[in-house]
CSV table of C-alpha atoms in Angstrom, one decimal:
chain,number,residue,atom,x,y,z
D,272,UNK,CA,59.4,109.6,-0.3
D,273,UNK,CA,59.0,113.2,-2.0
D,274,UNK,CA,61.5,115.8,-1.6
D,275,UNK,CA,59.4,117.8,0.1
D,276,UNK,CA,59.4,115.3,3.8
D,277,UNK,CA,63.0,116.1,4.1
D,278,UNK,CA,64.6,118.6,5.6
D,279,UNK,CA,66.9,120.3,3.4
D,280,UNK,CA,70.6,119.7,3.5
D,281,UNK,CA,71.1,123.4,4.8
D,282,UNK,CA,75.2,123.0,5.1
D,283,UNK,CA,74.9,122.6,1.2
D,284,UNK,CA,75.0,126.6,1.2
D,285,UNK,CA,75.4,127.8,4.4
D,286,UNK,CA,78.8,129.2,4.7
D,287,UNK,CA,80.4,130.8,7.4
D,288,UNK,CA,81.3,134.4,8.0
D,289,UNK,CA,84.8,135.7,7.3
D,290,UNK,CA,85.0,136.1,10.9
D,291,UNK,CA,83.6,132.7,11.9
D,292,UNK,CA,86.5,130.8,9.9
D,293,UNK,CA,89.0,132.8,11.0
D,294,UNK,CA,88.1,131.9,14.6
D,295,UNK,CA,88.8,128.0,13.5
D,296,UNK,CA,91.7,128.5,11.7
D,297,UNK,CA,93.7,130.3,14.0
D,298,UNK,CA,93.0,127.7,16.7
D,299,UNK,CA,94.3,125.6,14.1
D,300,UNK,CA,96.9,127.3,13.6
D,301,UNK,CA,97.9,128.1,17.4
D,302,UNK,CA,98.0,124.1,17.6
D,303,UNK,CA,100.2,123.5,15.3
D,304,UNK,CA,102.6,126.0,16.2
D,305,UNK,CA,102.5,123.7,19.4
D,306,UNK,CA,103.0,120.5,17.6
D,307,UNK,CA,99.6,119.5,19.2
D,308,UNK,CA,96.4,119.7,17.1
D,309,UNK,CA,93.9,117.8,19.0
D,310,UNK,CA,90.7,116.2,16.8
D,311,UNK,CA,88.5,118.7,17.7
D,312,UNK,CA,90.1,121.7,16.3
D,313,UNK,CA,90.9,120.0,13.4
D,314,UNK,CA,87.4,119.3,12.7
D,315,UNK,CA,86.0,121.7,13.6
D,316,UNK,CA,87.9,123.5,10.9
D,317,UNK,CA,87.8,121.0,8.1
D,318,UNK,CA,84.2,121.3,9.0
D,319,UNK,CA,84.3,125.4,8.8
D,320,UNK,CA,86.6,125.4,5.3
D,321,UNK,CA,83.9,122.8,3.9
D,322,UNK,CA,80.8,125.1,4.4
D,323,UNK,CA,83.2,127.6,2.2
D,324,UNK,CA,82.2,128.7,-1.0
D,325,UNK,CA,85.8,128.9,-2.1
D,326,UNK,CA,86.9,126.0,-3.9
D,327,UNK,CA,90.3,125.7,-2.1
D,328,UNK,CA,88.8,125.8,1.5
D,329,UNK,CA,86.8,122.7,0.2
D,330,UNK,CA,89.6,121.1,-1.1
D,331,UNK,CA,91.8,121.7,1.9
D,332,UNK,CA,88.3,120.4,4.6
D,333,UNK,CA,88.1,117.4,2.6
D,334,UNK,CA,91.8,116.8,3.1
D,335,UNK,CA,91.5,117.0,6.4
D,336,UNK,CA,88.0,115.3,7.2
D,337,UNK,CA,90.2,112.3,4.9
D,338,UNK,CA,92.9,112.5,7.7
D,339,UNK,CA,90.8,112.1,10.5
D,340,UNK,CA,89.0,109.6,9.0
D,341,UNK,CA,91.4,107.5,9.0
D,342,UNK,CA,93.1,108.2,11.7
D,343,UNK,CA,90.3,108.3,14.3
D,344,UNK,CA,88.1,105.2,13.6
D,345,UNK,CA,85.8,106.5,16.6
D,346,UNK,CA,84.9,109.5,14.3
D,347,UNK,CA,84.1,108.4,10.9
D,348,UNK,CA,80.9,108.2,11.7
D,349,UNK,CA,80.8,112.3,11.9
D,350,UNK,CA,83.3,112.9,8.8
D,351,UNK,CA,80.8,111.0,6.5
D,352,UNK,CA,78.4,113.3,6.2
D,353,UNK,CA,81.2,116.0,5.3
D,354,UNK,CA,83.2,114.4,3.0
D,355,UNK,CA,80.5,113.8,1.1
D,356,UNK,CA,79.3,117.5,1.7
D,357,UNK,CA,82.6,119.0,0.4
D,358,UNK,CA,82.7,116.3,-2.5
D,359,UNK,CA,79.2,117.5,-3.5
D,360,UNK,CA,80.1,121.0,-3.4
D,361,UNK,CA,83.3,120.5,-5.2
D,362,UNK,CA,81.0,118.6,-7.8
D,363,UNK,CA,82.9,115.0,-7.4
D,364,UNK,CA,79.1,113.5,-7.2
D,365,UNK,CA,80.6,109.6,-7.1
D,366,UNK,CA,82.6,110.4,-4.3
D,367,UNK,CA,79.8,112.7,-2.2
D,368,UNK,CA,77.8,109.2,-3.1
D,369,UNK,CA,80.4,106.8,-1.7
D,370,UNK,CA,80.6,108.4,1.5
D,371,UNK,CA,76.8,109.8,1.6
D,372,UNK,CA,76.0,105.9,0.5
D,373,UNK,CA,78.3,104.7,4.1
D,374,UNK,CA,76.6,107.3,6.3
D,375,UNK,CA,72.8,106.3,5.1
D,376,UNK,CA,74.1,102.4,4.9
D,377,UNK,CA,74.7,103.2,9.1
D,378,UNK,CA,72.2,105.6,9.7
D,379,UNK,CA,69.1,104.8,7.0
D,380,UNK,CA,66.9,107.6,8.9
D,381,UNK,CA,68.7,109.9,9.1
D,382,UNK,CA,67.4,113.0,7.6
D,383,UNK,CA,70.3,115.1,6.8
D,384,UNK,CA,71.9,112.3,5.0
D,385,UNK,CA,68.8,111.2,2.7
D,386,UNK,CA,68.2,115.1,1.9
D,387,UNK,CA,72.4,115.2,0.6
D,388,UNK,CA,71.5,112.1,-1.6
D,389,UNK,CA,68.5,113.8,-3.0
D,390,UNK,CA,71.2,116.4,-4.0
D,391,UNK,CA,74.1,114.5,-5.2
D,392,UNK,CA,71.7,112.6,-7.6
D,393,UNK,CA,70.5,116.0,-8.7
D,394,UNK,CA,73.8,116.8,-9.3
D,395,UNK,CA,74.5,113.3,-11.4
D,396,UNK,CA,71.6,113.8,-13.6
D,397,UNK,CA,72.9,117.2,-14.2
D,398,UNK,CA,76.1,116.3,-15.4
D,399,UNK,CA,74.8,113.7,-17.0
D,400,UNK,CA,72.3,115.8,-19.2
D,401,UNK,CA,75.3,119.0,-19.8
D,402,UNK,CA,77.4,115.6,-21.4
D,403,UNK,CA,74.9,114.8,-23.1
D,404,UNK,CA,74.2,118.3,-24.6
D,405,UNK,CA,77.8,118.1,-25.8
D,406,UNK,CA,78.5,114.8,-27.2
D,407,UNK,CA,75.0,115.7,-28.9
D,408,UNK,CA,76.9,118.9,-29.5
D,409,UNK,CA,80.1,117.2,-30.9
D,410,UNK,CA,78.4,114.9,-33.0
D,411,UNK,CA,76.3,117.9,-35.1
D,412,UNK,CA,79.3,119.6,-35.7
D,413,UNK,CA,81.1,116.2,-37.0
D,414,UNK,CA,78.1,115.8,-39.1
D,415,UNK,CA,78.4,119.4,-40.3
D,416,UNK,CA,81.8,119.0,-41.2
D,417,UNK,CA,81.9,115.6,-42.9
D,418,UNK,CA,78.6,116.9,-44.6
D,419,UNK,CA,80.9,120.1,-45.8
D,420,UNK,CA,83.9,117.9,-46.9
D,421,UNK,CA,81.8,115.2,-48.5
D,422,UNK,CA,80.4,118.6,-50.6
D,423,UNK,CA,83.9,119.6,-51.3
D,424,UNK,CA,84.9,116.0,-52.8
D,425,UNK,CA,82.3,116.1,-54.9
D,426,UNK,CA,82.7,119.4,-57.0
């Protein structure tokens, strides 16, 4: 199927305002300060700080998406998609595949899902080409140098 029949995975760079997060976290927050943090609020913000651009905020969504996975086996379903949406954007692309992989294993239409995977193997053949450039890199300069100390040896 081309690219171009899928919608594209939009929460891949749609963040949240400033304003919008804070909202989330300080219902966060306020439940903990009560020792009572129900499922929702913490989803809602794992689900807020992994739309973040900043590093950390992924870091800390994932975290929590991990926690609820776990815990609530009635909503791994939902967390799949954004653990593997913070893993991408955190560039971890075998982990965003892993959990991409479960979601499209249990949902193989749906859209959102296939249009992540389209992005996460972008990503892999990325990485894979930038290592490539520098083992291809590392091995001209080894040549260089065993070329120059071979040149030394010899006068």
């Amino acid at each position: 199927m081309p690219s171009t029949d899928l919608p594209y995975a939009a929460d891949a760079e749609v963040s949240l305002t400033f304003d919008e997060l804070n909202v989330l976290r300080l219902q966060y927050q306020k439940e903990v300060s009560q020792s009572h943090i129900t499922i929702q609020t913490k989803f809602n913000y794992a689900w807020g700080l992994v739309k973040s651009p900043t590093r950390d905020h992924q870091v800390e969504g994932v975290r929590l998406l991990q926690e609820i996975y776990r815990a609530e086996p009635t909503r791994r379903r939902e967390c799949l998609y954004y653990l593997a949406l913070g893993h991408y954007k955190m560039g971890n692309y075998e982990e965003a595949r892993k959990f991409n992989d479960l979601l499209i294993e249990k949902e193989p239409t749906n859209m959102q899902a296939l249009s992540l995977n389209q992005l996460i193997e972008t990503g892999v053949k990325r990485e894979g080409f930038i290592g490539m450039a520098i083992a291809g890199g590392a091995a001209a300069l080894g040549g260089l140098l065993i070329a120059s100390l071979v040149r030394r040896a010899r006068k």
